[in-house]
PDB file of C-alpha atoms and ligand atoms in Angstrom:
ATOM      1  CA  UNK A  18       4.674-282.029-138.920  1.00 76.00           C
ATOM      2  CA  UNK A  19       8.233-281.041-138.127  1.00 89.00           C
ATOM      3  CA  UNK A  20       8.537-278.999-134.912  1.00 93.00           C
ATOM      4  CA  UNK A  21      10.532-275.857-135.502  1.00 97.00           C
ATOM      5  CA  UNK A  22      14.152-275.952-134.222  1.00 98.00           C
ATOM      6  CA  UNK A  23      16.305-272.999-133.473  1.00 98.00           C
ATOM      7  CA  UNK A  24      19.972-273.561-132.728  1.00 98.00           C
ATOM      8  CA  UNK A  25      22.233-271.036-131.143  1.00 98.00           C
ATOM      9  CA  UNK A  26      25.824-271.264-132.428  1.00 98.00           C
ATOM     10  CA  UNK A  27      27.861-269.230-130.026  1.00 98.00           C
ATOM     11  CA  UNK A  28      31.097-270.002-131.857  1.00 98.00           C
ATOM     12  CA  UNK A  29      34.243-268.994-129.849  1.00 98.00           C
ATOM     13  CA  UNK A  30      32.297-266.615-127.513  1.00 98.00           C
ATOM     14  CA  UNK A  31      31.203-267.033-123.918  1.00 98.00           C
ATOM     15  CA  UNK A  32      27.453-267.615-123.342  1.00 98.00           C
ATOM     16  CA  UNK A  33      25.504-264.330-123.279  1.00 98.00           C
ATOM     17  CA  UNK A  34      24.425-262.909-119.909  1.00 97.00           C
ATOM     18  CA  UNK A  35      21.322-264.523-118.515  1.00 97.00           C
ATOM     19  CA  UNK A  36      21.650-267.741-120.665  1.00 98.00           C
ATOM     20  CA  UNK A  37      21.016-269.791-117.477  1.00 98.00           C
ATOM     21  CA  UNK A  38      18.085-267.775-116.120  1.00 97.00           C
ATOM     22  CA  UNK A  39      14.710-269.456-115.636  1.00 96.00           C
ATOM     23  CA  UNK A  40      13.147-267.361-118.347  1.00 96.00           C
ATOM     24  CA  UNK A  41      16.184-267.606-120.611  1.00 98.00           C
ATOM     25  CA  UNK A  42      15.303-267.493-124.346  1.00 98.00           C
ATOM     26  CA  UNK A  43      17.704-270.440-124.799  1.00 98.00           C
ATOM     27  CA  UNK A  44      15.135-272.896-123.276  1.00 98.00           C
ATOM     28  CA  UNK A  45      13.034-275.014-125.520  1.00 97.00           C
ATOM     29  CA  UNK A  46       9.335-274.071-125.515  1.00 95.00           C
ATOM     30  CA  UNK A  47       6.117-276.031-126.283  1.00 94.00           C
ATOM     31  CA  UNK A  48       6.250-274.979-129.888  1.00 94.00           C
ATOM     32  CA  UNK A  49      10.003-274.609-130.582  1.00 97.00           C
ATOM     33  CA  UNK A  50      13.056-276.785-129.801  1.00 97.00           C
ATOM     34  CA  UNK A  51      16.038-274.666-128.820  1.00 98.00           C
ATOM     35  CA  UNK A  52      19.607-276.036-128.662  1.00 98.00           C
ATOM     36  CA  UNK A  53      22.802-274.238-127.623  1.00 98.00           C
ATOM     37  CA  UNK A  54      26.167-274.888-129.070  1.00 98.00           C
ATOM     38  CA  UNK A  55      28.709-273.315-126.709  1.00 98.00           C
ATOM     39  CA  UNK A  56      32.540-273.898-126.660  1.00 98.00           C
ATOM     40  CA  UNK A  57      33.742-277.049-125.026  1.00 98.00           C
ATOM     41  CA  UNK A  58      34.588-275.198-121.901  1.00 98.00           C
ATOM     42  CA  UNK A  59      31.006-273.844-121.456  1.00 98.00           C
ATOM     43  CA  UNK A  60      29.191-277.212-122.168  1.00 98.00           C
ATOM     44  CA  UNK A  61      29.010-278.120-118.456  1.00 98.00           C
ATOM     45  CA  UNK A  62      27.566-274.697-117.457  1.00 98.00           C
ATOM     46  CA  UNK A  63      24.856-275.126-120.128  1.00 98.00           C
ATOM     47  CA  UNK A  64      24.111-278.672-119.073  1.00 98.00           C
ATOM     48  CA  UNK A  65      23.951-277.513-115.445  1.00 98.00           C
ATOM     49  CA  UNK A  66      21.416-274.796-116.495  1.00 98.00           C
ATOM     50  CA  UNK A  67      19.333-277.631-118.071  1.00 98.00           C
ATOM     51  CA  UNK A  68      19.600-276.310-121.633  1.00 98.00           C
ATOM     52  CA  UNK A  69      19.501-278.712-124.574  1.00 98.00           C
ATOM     53  CA  UNK A  70      23.117-278.600-125.405  1.00 98.00           C
ATOM     54  CA  UNK A  71      25.363-279.704-128.270  1.00 98.00           C
ATOM     55  CA  UNK A  72      29.032-279.493-129.205  1.00 98.00           C
ATOM     56  CA  UNK A  73      30.297-277.360-132.102  1.00 98.00           C
ATOM     57  CA  UNK A  74      32.467-280.252-133.415  1.00 98.00           C
ATOM     58  CA  UNK A  75      33.965-283.576-132.313  1.00 98.00           C
ATOM     59  CA  UNK A  76      36.361-286.245-133.459  1.00 97.00           C
ATOM     60  CA  UNK A  77      34.858-289.460-134.985  1.00 93.00           C
ATOM     61  CA  UNK A  78      37.331-291.765-133.168  1.00 93.00           C
ATOM     62  CA  UNK A  79      36.466-293.092-129.712  1.00 88.00           C
ATOM     63  CA  UNK A  80      39.662-292.109-128.066  1.00 93.00           C
ATOM     64  CA  UNK A  81      43.454-292.086-128.815  1.00 96.00           C
ATOM     65  CA  UNK A  82      46.235-289.888-130.141  1.00 98.00           C
ATOM     66  CA  UNK A  83      44.233-286.897-131.414  1.00 97.00           C
ATOM     67  CA  UNK A  84      45.717-283.859-129.571  1.00 97.00           C
ATOM     68  CA  UNK A  85      43.179-281.106-128.937  1.00 96.00           C
ATOM     69  CA  UNK A  86      40.143-283.175-129.942  1.00 97.00           C
ATOM     70  CA  UNK A  87      37.169-284.459-128.024  1.00 98.00           C
ATOM     71  CA  UNK A  88      35.192-287.595-128.955  1.00 98.00           C
ATOM     72  CA  UNK A  89      31.506-288.050-129.497  1.00 98.00           C
ATOM     73  CA  UNK A  90      31.544-290.611-126.847  1.00 97.00           C
ATOM     74  CA  UNK A  91      32.968-288.111-124.270  1.00 97.00           C
ATOM     75  CA  UNK A  92      30.309-285.586-125.230  1.00 98.00           C
ATOM     76  CA  UNK A  93      27.588-288.173-124.873  1.00 98.00           C
ATOM     77  CA  UNK A  94      28.914-289.103-121.426  1.00 97.00           C
ATOM     78  CA  UNK A  95      28.820-285.477-120.410  1.00 98.00           C
ATOM     79  CA  UNK A  96      25.134-285.185-121.491  1.00 98.00           C
ATOM     80  CA  UNK A  97      25.328-283.441-124.876  1.00 98.00           C
ATOM     81  CA  UNK A  98      22.401-284.340-127.128  1.00 98.00           C
ATOM     82  CA  UNK A  99      23.679-282.918-130.449  1.00 98.00           C
ATOM     83  CA  UNK A 100      26.876-282.208-132.379  1.00 98.00           C
ATOM     84  CA  UNK A 101      27.473-279.790-135.219  1.00 98.00           C
ATOM     85  CA  UNK A 102      29.198-281.531-138.148  1.00 98.00           C
ATOM     86  CA  UNK A 103      31.062-279.670-140.869  1.00 98.00           C
ATOM     87  CA  UNK A 104      30.393-276.119-140.056  1.00 98.00           C
ATOM     88  CA  UNK A 105      31.985-273.966-142.852  1.00 97.00           C
ATOM     89  CA  UNK A 106      34.344-272.440-140.347  1.00 97.00           C
ATOM     90  CA  UNK A 107      35.640-275.963-139.489  1.00 97.00           C
ATOM     91  CA  UNK A 108      35.880-276.865-143.181  1.00 96.00           C
ATOM     92  CA  UNK A 109      37.833-273.567-143.850  1.00 95.00           C
ATOM     93  CA  UNK A 110      39.941-273.193-140.757  1.00 97.00           C
ATOM     94  CA  UNK A 111      40.568-276.799-139.907  1.00 96.00           C
ATOM     95  CA  UNK A 112      40.437-278.433-143.386  1.00 96.00           C
ATOM     96  CA  UNK A 113      37.519-280.828-142.487  1.00 97.00           C
ATOM     97  CA  UNK A 114      36.654-282.880-145.508  1.00 96.00           C
ATOM     98  CA  UNK A 115      33.271-284.268-146.602  1.00 96.00           C
ATOM     99  CA  UNK A 116      34.532-287.801-145.734  1.00 95.00           C
ATOM    100  CA  UNK A 117      35.694-286.779-142.164  1.00 96.00           C
ATOM    101  CA  UNK A 118      32.354-284.955-141.670  1.00 97.00           C
ATOM    102  CA  UNK A 119      30.428-287.984-142.841  1.00 97.00           C
ATOM    103  CA  UNK A 120      32.433-290.248-140.410  1.00 97.00           C
ATOM    104  CA  UNK A 121      31.645-287.905-137.561  1.00 97.00           C
ATOM    105  CA  UNK A 122      27.927-287.922-138.432  1.00 98.00           C
ATOM    106  CA  UNK A 123      27.921-291.713-138.570  1.00 97.00           C
ATOM    107  CA  UNK A 124      29.746-291.973-135.246  1.00 97.00           C
ATOM    108  CA  UNK A 125      27.340-289.543-133.671  1.00 97.00           C
ATOM    109  CA  UNK A 126      24.341-291.576-134.804  1.00 97.00           C
ATOM    110  CA  UNK A 127      25.941-294.778-133.437  1.00 96.00           C
ATOM    111  CA  UNK A 128      26.511-293.075-130.100  1.00 96.00           C
ATOM    112  CA  UNK A 129      23.021-291.758-129.861  1.00 97.00           C
ATOM    113  CA  UNK A 130      24.036-288.136-130.350  1.00 98.00           C
ATOM    114  CA  UNK A 131      22.034-286.144-133.005  1.00 98.00           C
ATOM    115  CA  UNK A 132      24.243-284.808-135.878  1.00 98.00           C
ATOM    116  CA  UNK A 133      23.405-281.399-137.216  1.00 98.00           C
ATOM    117  CA  UNK A 134      25.262-281.446-140.529  1.00 98.00           C
ATOM    118  CA  UNK A 135      26.140-278.009-142.100  1.00 98.00           C
ATOM    119  CA  UNK A 136      26.276-277.762-145.899  1.00 98.00           C
ATOM    120  CA  UNK A 137      26.521-274.803-148.255  1.00 98.00           C
ATOM    121  CA  UNK A 138      28.307-273.261-151.194  1.00 97.00           C
ATOM    122  CA  UNK A 139      30.889-270.348-151.299  1.00 95.00           C
ATOM    123  CA  UNK A 140      30.145-267.155-153.188  1.00 95.00           C
ATOM    124  CA  UNK A 141      32.369-268.199-156.124  1.00 96.00           C
ATOM    125  CA  UNK A 142      30.602-271.489-156.305  1.00 97.00           C
ATOM    126  CA  UNK A 143      27.210-269.768-156.441  1.00 96.00           C
ATOM    127  CA  UNK A 144      28.302-267.164-158.934  1.00 95.00           C
ATOM    128  CA  UNK A 145      29.729-269.830-161.264  1.00 97.00           C
ATOM    129  CA  UNK A 146      26.506-271.813-161.108  1.00 96.00           C
ATOM    130  CA  UNK A 147      27.920-274.733-159.041  1.00 97.00           C
ATOM    131  CA  UNK A 148      25.818-274.181-155.792  1.00 97.00           C
ATOM    132  CA  UNK A 149      23.674-277.316-156.353  1.00 98.00           C
ATOM    133  CA  UNK A 150      26.593-279.529-157.352  1.00 98.00           C
ATOM    134  CA  UNK A 151      28.520-278.603-154.233  1.00 98.00           C
ATOM    135  CA  UNK A 152      25.566-279.145-151.885  1.00 98.00           C
ATOM    136  CA  UNK A 153      24.700-282.372-153.617  1.00 98.00           C
ATOM    137  CA  UNK A 154      28.244-283.708-153.093  1.00 98.00           C
ATOM    138  CA  UNK A 155      28.154-282.697-149.409  1.00 97.00           C
ATOM    139  CA  UNK A 156      24.658-284.187-148.788  1.00 98.00           C
ATOM    140  CA  UNK A 157      25.311-287.423-150.629  1.00 97.00           C
ATOM    141  CA  UNK A 158      28.556-288.056-148.800  1.00 96.00           C
ATOM    142  CA  UNK A 159      26.637-287.857-145.510  1.00 97.00           C
ATOM    143  CA  UNK A 160      23.709-289.904-146.635  1.00 96.00           C
ATOM    144  CA  UNK A 161      25.989-292.627-147.995  1.00 95.00           C
ATOM    145  CA  UNK A 162      27.640-293.168-144.675  1.00 94.00           C
ATOM    146  CA  UNK A 163      24.682-292.746-142.278  1.00 93.00           C
ATOM    147  CA  UNK A 164      22.263-295.276-143.910  1.00 86.00           C
ATOM    148  CA  UNK A 165      18.996-293.550-143.142  1.00 85.00           C
ATOM    149  CA  UNK A 166      20.044-292.752-139.558  1.00 92.00           C
ATOM    150  CA  UNK A 167      18.469-289.614-137.980  1.00 95.00           C
ATOM    151  CA  UNK A 168      19.926-286.473-139.491  1.00 97.00           C
ATOM    152  CA  UNK A 169      19.346-282.649-139.162  1.00 98.00           C
ATOM    153  CA  UNK A 170      20.674-280.534-141.918  1.00 98.00           C
ATOM    154  CA  UNK A 171      21.678-276.814-141.870  1.00 98.00           C
ATOM    155  CA  UNK A 172      21.914-275.175-145.219  1.00 98.00           C
ATOM    156  CA  UNK A 173      24.339-272.307-144.629  1.00 97.00           C
ATOM    157  CA  UNK A 174      25.572-270.522-147.720  1.00 97.00           C
ATOM    158  CA  UNK A 175      29.045-269.514-146.812  1.00 94.00           C
ATOM    159  CA  UNK A 176      28.520-266.041-148.309  1.00 95.00           C
ATOM    160  CA  UNK A 177      25.549-265.462-145.934  1.00 92.00           C
ATOM    161  CA  UNK A 178      27.429-266.352-142.731  1.00 93.00           C
ATOM    162  CA  UNK A 179      28.285-263.287-140.616  1.00 91.00           C
ATOM    163  CA  UNK A 180      27.906-260.974-143.606  1.00 93.00           C
ATOM    164  CA  UNK A 181      24.430-259.440-143.039  1.00 91.00           C
ATOM    165  CA  UNK A 182      23.439-260.755-146.453  1.00 90.00           C
ATOM    166  CA  UNK A 183      20.811-263.543-146.450  1.00 88.00           C
ATOM    167  CA  UNK A 184      19.958-265.915-149.170  1.00 89.00           C
ATOM    168  CA  UNK A 185      16.639-264.669-150.574  1.00 92.00           C
ATOM    169  CA  UNK A 186      13.516-266.683-149.772  1.00 94.00           C
ATOM    170  CA  UNK A 187      13.485-268.044-153.365  1.00 95.00           C
ATOM    171  CA  UNK A 188      17.102-269.180-153.188  1.00 95.00           C
ATOM    172  CA  UNK A 189      16.498-270.671-149.791  1.00 96.00           C
ATOM    173  CA  UNK A 190      13.396-272.641-150.607  1.00 97.00           C
ATOM    174  CA  UNK A 191      14.913-273.925-153.903  1.00 97.00           C
ATOM    175  CA  UNK A 192      18.010-275.248-152.087  1.00 98.00           C
ATOM    176  CA  UNK A 193      16.061-276.723-149.189  1.00 98.00           C
ATOM    177  CA  UNK A 194      13.711-278.579-151.470  1.00 98.00           C
ATOM    178  CA  UNK A 195      16.753-279.799-153.437  1.00 98.00           C
ATOM    179  CA  UNK A 196      18.438-281.057-150.231  1.00 98.00           C
ATOM    180  CA  UNK A 197      15.226-282.821-149.248  1.00 98.00           C
ATOM    181  CA  UNK A 198      14.989-284.458-152.699  1.00 98.00           C
ATOM    182  CA  UNK A 199      18.442-286.001-152.119  1.00 97.00           C
ATOM    183  CA  UNK A 200      17.415-287.732-148.877  1.00 97.00           C
ATOM    184  CA  UNK A 201      16.410-291.412-148.702  1.00 95.00           C
ATOM    185  CA  UNK A 202      12.708-292.136-148.672  1.00 95.00           C
ATOM    186  CA  UNK A 203      12.876-293.373-145.045  1.00 94.00           C
ATOM    187  CA  UNK A 204      14.040-289.952-143.669  1.00 95.00           C
ATOM    188  CA  UNK A 205      12.957-287.494-146.372  1.00 96.00           C
ATOM    189  CA  UNK A 206       9.869-286.056-144.715  1.00 95.00           C
ATOM    190  CA  UNK A 207      11.028-286.150-141.128  1.00 95.00           C
ATOM    191  CA  UNK A 208      14.474-284.605-141.531  1.00 97.00           C
ATOM    192  CA  UNK A 209      14.569-280.948-140.258  1.00 97.00           C
ATOM    193  CA  UNK A 210      16.460-278.638-142.571  1.00 98.00           C
ATOM    194  CA  UNK A 211      17.556-275.459-140.971  1.00 98.00           C
ATOM    195  CA  UNK A 212      18.605-272.296-142.711  1.00 97.00           C
ATOM    196  CA  UNK A 213      21.735-270.475-141.383  1.00 97.00           C
ATOM    197  CA  UNK A 214      23.417-267.218-142.411  1.00 96.00           C
ATOM    198  CA  UNK A 215      22.719-263.758-140.906  1.00 94.00           C
ATOM    199  CA  UNK A 216      19.374-264.604-139.475  1.00 96.00           C
ATOM    200  CA  UNK A 217      17.835-261.651-137.586  1.00 96.00           C
ATOM    201  CA  UNK A 218      14.340-260.946-136.421  1.00 97.00           C
ATOM    202  CA  UNK A 219      13.854-258.835-139.499  1.00 96.00           C
ATOM    203  CA  UNK A 220      14.320-261.644-141.988  1.00 95.00           C
ATOM    204  CA  UNK A 221      13.283-264.715-139.887  1.00 96.00           C
ATOM    205  CA  UNK A 222       9.570-264.604-140.744  1.00 96.00           C
ATOM    206  CA  UNK A 223      10.022-264.734-144.503  1.00 96.00           C
ATOM    207  CA  UNK A 224      12.567-267.589-144.187  1.00 96.00           C
ATOM    208  CA  UNK A 225      10.698-269.710-141.524  1.00 97.00           C
ATOM    209  CA  UNK A 226       7.427-269.479-143.439  1.00 96.00           C
ATOM    210  CA  UNK A 227       9.075-271.425-146.334  1.00 97.00           C
ATOM    211  CA  UNK A 228       7.732-274.982-146.841  1.00 96.00           C
ATOM    212  CA  UNK A 229      11.071-276.651-146.484  1.00 97.00           C
ATOM    213  CA  UNK A 230      12.603-274.498-143.842  1.00 97.00           C
ATOM    214  CA  UNK A 231      12.251-276.020-140.336  1.00 97.00           C
ATOM    215  CA  UNK A 232      14.064-273.397-138.303  1.00 97.00           C
ATOM    216  CA  UNK A 233      17.489-271.824-138.105  1.00 98.00           C
ATOM    217  CA  UNK A 234      21.130-272.018-137.047  1.00 98.00           C
ATOM    218  CA  UNK A 235      21.796-268.663-135.543  1.00 98.00           C
ATOM    219  CA  UNK A 236      25.259-267.126-134.999  1.00 97.00           C
ATOM    220  CA  UNK A 237      25.529-263.424-134.376  1.00 97.00           C
ATOM    221  CA  UNK A 238      21.964-262.872-133.279  1.00 98.00           C
ATOM    222  CA  UNK A 239      22.271-265.743-130.703  1.00 98.00           C
ATOM    223  CA  UNK A 240      24.721-263.579-128.767  1.00 98.00           C
ATOM    224  CA  UNK A 241      21.903-260.949-128.327  1.00 98.00           C
ATOM    225  CA  UNK A 242      19.270-262.598-126.037  1.00 98.00           C
ATOM    226  CA  UNK A 243      16.555-260.081-127.021  1.00 97.00           C
ATOM    227  CA  UNK A 244      17.008-260.706-130.763  1.00 98.00           C
ATOM    228  CA  UNK A 245      17.271-264.428-130.208  1.00 98.00           C
ATOM    229  CA  UNK A 246      14.113-264.401-128.221  1.00 98.00           C
ATOM    230  CA  UNK A 247      12.275-262.748-131.119  1.00 98.00           C
ATOM    231  CA  UNK A 248      13.671-265.315-133.568  1.00 98.00           C
ATOM    232  CA  UNK A 249      12.382-268.192-131.414  1.00 98.00           C
ATOM    233  CA  UNK A 250       8.922-266.477-131.123  1.00 97.00           C
ATOM    234  CA  UNK A 251       8.760-266.022-134.885  1.00 97.00           C
ATOM    235  CA  UNK A 252       9.668-269.758-135.315  1.00 97.00           C
ATOM    236  CA  UNK A 253       6.913-270.750-132.968  1.00 96.00           C
ATOM    237  CA  UNK A 254       4.403-269.031-135.162  1.00 94.00           C
ATOM    238  CA  UNK A 255       5.672-270.523-138.341  1.00 89.00           C
ATOM    239  CA  UNK A 256       4.527-274.064-137.885  1.00 76.00           C
ATOM    240  CA  UNK A 257       3.375-275.638-141.196  1.00 74.00           C
ATOM    241  CA  UNK A 258       0.882-278.231-141.814  1.00 64.00           C
TER     242      UNK A 258
HETATM  243  P1  LIG B 324      25.552-265.925-138.517  1.00 71.33           P
HETATM  244  O1  LIG B 324      26.227-267.381-138.334  1.00 71.33           O
HETATM  245  O2  LIG B 324      24.065-265.984-138.011  1.00 71.33           O
HETATM  246  O3  LIG B 324      26.390-265.007-137.626  1.00 71.33           O
HETATM  247  O4  LIG B 324      25.640-265.624-139.921  1.00 71.33           O
HETATM  248  C1  LIG B 324      25.551-268.583-138.620  1.00 71.33           C
HETATM  249  C2  LIG B 324      26.423-269.805-138.434  1.00 71.33           C
HETATM  250  O5  LIG B 324      27.630-269.592-138.787  1.00 71.33           O
HETATM  251  O6  LIG B 324      25.969-270.832-137.988  1.00 71.33           O
END
């Protein structure tokens, strides 16, 4: 059984009030793993608060002439357990390519930091019937360079991110099962596949109940602790045999 995982992607926002409280909704529970992804400047505060903490991106190289970047090795030394790889905002705004993202995931595995790899098609790609081709290319590039190392995937259709429009449960299950089918035997059943894109308490139950959905990557609603708390509670009740 895969334990549900809820990840808070705070993007370029400060941690919400109370994130470090004893009863913060951003702490892992018995039934749900919770990980926060703050900006680089807030990593230390989250680690000090004893939250499971990951970085929103990193550079695959160990060190060197990469102005503005931070290496996985540095993040590991700081105490980060996870790193997001290839969020669509990184792909769009910073031109991150499948190959760069795969190199980052491979480096993270080597360094003992868990990569959370984001994949997903744009609206045009879905409307022109290419959604599976795009996701296949993204997943296969990662799988080819990580040789059955431990992976977490987040399926985030770009058209669902920050738009208030979710993928339907049917679209979500179909794509999650497809992603799982692309994984090597050695990791297929144990790899968590999260859904991301406008998750709210209202839609969480229908999504988390799906066979191949193991939790969520939550953006906007993770900045509202009350909403986030409800999402974590719903995930806790959605454990599947
Ligand atoms: P959203 O963001 O929940 O605001 O759509 C999700 C994400 O970008 O990871």
